[in-house]
mmCIF file of C-alpha atoms in Angstrom:
data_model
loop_
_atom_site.group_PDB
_atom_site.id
_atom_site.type_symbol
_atom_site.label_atom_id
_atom_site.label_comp_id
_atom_site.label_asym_id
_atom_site.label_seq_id
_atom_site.Cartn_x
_atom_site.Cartn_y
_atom_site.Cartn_z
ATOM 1 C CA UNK Z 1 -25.219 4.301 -34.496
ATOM 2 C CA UNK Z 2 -24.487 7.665 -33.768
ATOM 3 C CA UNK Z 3 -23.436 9.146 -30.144
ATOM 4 C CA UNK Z 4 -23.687 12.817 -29.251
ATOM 5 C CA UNK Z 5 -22.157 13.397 -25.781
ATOM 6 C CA UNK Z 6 -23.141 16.542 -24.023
ATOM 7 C CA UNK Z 7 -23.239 18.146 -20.333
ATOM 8 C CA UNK Z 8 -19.418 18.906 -19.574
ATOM 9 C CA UNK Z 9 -18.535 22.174 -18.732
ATOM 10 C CA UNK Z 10 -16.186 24.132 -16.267
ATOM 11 C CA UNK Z 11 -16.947 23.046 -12.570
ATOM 12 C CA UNK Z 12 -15.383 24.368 -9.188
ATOM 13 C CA UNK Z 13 -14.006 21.389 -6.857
ATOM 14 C CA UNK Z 14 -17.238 19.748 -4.982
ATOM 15 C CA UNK Z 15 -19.747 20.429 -8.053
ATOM 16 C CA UNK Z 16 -21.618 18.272 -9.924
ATOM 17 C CA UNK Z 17 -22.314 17.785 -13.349
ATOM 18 C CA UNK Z 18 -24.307 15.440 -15.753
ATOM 19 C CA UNK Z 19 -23.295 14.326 -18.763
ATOM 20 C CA UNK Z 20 -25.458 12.465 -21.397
ATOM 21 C CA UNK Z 21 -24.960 10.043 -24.275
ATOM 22 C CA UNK Z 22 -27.953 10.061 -27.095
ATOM 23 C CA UNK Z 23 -27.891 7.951 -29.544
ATOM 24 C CA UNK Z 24 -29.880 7.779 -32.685
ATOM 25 C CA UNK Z 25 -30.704 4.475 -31.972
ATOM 26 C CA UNK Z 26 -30.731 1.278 -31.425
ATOM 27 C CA UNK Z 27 -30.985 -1.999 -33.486
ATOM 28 C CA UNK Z 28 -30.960 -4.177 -30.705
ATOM 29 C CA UNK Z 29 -31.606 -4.198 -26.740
ATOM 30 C CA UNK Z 30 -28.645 -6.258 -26.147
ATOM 31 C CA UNK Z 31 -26.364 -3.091 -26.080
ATOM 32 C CA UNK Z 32 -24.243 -1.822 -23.283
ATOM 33 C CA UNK Z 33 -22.907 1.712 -23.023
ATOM 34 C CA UNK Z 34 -19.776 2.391 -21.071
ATOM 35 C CA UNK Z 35 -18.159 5.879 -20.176
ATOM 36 C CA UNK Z 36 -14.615 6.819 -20.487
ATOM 37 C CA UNK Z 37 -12.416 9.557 -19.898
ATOM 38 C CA UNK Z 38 -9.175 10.618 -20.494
ATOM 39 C CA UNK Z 39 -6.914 13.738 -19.865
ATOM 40 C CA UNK Z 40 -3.723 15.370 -21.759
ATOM 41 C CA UNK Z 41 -0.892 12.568 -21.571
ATOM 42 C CA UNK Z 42 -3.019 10.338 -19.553
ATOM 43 C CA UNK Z 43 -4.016 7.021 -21.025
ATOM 44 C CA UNK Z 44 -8.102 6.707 -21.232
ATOM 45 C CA UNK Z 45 -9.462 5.370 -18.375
ATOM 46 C CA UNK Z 46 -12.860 3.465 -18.277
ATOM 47 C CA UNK Z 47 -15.962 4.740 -15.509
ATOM 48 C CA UNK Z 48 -18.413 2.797 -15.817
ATOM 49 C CA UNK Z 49 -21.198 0.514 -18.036
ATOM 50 C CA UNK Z 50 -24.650 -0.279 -18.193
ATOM 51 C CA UNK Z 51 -26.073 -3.451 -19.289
ATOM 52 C CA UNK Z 52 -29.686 -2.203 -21.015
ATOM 53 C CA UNK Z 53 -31.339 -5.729 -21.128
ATOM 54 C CA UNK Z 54 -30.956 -5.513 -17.388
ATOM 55 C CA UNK Z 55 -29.825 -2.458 -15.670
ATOM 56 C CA UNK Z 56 -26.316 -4.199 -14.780
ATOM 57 C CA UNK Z 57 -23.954 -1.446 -13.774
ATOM 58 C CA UNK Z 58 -20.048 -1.856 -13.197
ATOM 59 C CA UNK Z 59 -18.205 1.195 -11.787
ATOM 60 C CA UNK Z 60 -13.884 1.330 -11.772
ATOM 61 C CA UNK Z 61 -12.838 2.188 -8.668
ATOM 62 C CA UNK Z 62 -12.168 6.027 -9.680
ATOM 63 C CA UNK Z 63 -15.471 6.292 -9.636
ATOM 64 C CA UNK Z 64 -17.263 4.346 -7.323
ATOM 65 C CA UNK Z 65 -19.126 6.390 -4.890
ATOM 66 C CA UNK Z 66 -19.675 9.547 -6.854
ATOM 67 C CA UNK Z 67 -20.607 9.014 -10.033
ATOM 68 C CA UNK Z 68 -23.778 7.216 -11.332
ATOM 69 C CA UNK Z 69 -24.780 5.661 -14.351
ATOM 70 C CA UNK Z 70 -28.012 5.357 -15.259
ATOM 71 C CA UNK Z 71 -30.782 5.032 -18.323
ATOM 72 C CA UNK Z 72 -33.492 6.719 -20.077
ATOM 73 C CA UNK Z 73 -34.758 4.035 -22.384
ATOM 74 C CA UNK Z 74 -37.297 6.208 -24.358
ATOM 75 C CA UNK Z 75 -34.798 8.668 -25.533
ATOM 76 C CA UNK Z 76 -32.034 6.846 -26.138
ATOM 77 C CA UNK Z 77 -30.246 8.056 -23.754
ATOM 78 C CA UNK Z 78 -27.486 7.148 -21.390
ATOM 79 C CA UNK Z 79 -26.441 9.530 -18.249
ATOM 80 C CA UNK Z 80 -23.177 9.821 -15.882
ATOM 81 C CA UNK Z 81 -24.254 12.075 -12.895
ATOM 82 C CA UNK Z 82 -20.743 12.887 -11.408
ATOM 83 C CA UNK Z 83 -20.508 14.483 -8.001
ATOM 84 C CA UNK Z 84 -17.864 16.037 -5.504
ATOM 85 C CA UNK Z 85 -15.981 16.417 -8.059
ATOM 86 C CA UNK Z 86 -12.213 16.884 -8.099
ATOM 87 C CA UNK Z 87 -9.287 18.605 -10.394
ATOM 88 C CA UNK Z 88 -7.855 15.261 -11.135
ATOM 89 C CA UNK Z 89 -11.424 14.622 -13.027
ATOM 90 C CA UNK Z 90 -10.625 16.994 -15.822
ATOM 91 C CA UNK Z 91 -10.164 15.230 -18.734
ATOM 92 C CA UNK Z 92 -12.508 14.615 -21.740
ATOM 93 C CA UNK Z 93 -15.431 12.028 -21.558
ATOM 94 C CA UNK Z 94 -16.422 9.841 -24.105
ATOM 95 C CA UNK Z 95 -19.332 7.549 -24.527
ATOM 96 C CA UNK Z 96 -19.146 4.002 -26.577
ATOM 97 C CA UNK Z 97 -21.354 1.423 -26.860
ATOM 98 C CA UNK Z 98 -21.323 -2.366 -27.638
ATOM 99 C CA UNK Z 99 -24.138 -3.059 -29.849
ATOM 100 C CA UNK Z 100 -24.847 -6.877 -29.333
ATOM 101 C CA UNK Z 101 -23.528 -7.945 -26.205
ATOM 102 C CA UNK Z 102 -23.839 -11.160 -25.575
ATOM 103 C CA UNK Z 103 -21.481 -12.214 -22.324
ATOM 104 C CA UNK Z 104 -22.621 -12.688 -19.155
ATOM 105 C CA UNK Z 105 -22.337 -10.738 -15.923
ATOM 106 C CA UNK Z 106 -19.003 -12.175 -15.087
ATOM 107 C CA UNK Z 107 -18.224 -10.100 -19.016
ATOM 108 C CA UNK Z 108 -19.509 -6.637 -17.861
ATOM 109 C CA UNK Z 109 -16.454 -5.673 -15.735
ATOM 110 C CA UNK Z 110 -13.582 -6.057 -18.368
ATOM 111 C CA UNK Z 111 -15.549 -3.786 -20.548
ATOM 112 C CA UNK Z 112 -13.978 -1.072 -19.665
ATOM 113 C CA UNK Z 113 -10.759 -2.748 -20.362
ATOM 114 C CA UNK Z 114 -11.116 -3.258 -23.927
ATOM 115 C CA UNK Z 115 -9.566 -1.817 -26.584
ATOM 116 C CA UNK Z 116 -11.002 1.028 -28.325
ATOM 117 C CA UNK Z 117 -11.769 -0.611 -31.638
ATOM 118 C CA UNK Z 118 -13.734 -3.053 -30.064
ATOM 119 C CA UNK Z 119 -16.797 -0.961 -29.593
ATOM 120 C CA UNK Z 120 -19.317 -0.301 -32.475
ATOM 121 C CA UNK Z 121 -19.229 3.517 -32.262
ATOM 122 C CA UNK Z 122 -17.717 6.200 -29.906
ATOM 123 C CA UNK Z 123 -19.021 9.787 -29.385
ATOM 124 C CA UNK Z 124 -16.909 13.072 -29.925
ATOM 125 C CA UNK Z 125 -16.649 13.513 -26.119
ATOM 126 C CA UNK Z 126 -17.328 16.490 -24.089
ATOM 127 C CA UNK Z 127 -15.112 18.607 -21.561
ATOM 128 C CA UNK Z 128 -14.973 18.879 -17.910
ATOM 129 C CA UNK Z 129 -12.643 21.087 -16.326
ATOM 130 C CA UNK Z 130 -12.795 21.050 -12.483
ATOM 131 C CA UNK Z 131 -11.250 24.431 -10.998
ATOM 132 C CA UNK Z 132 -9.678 23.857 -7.596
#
């Protein structure tokens, strides 16, 4: 499975942008997408999932409150809307997914927590940069 991230760009403090994950497809609807980030010397640092049999969203506590993830089943397609944003949000975003996820939603949280080998396939990422 292939993921194309898009929809970063350079932002003043307080703007908003939306990124998107496609993917080419996929081979089952047990799959959960999750969004990470991570900036120069920074260790990556997970957003937030989305559970497609169900619509389950977890959010870290970074971004709880302005960003949203959400779902566009038909195309494949997995969106982080990410408001007010600030400087300290620069950093490149990445998409991965987990392609047969079978846990329950006590499992959805540590998600982000795993290591990166863990998920099936990662995207290339896409820059924000968030001018003060």
């Amino acid at each position: 499975v292939q993921l194309v991230e898009s929809g970063g760009g350079l932002v003043q403090a307080g703007g908003s942008l939306r990124l998107s994950c496609a993917a080419s497809y996929f081979p089952s609807p047990d799959y959960v997408i999750a969004w990470f980030r991570q900036a120069p010397g920074k260790e990556r640092e997970g957003l937030s999932c989305i559970r497609k049999s169900d619509g389950l969203t977890h959010y870290a506590d970074s971004a709880k409150g302005r960003f949203t993830i959400s779902s566009d089943n038909a195309k494949n397609t997995v969106y982080l809307q990410m408001n007010s944003l600030k400087p300290e949000d620069t950093a490149r975003y990445y998409c991965a997914v987990l392609l047969f996820f079978g846990g329950g939603i006590q499992d959805i949280a540590p998600i982000l927590s795993r290591h990166t080998a863990e998920f099936d396939s990662w995207g290339q990422g896409t820059q924000v940069t968030v001018s003060s």
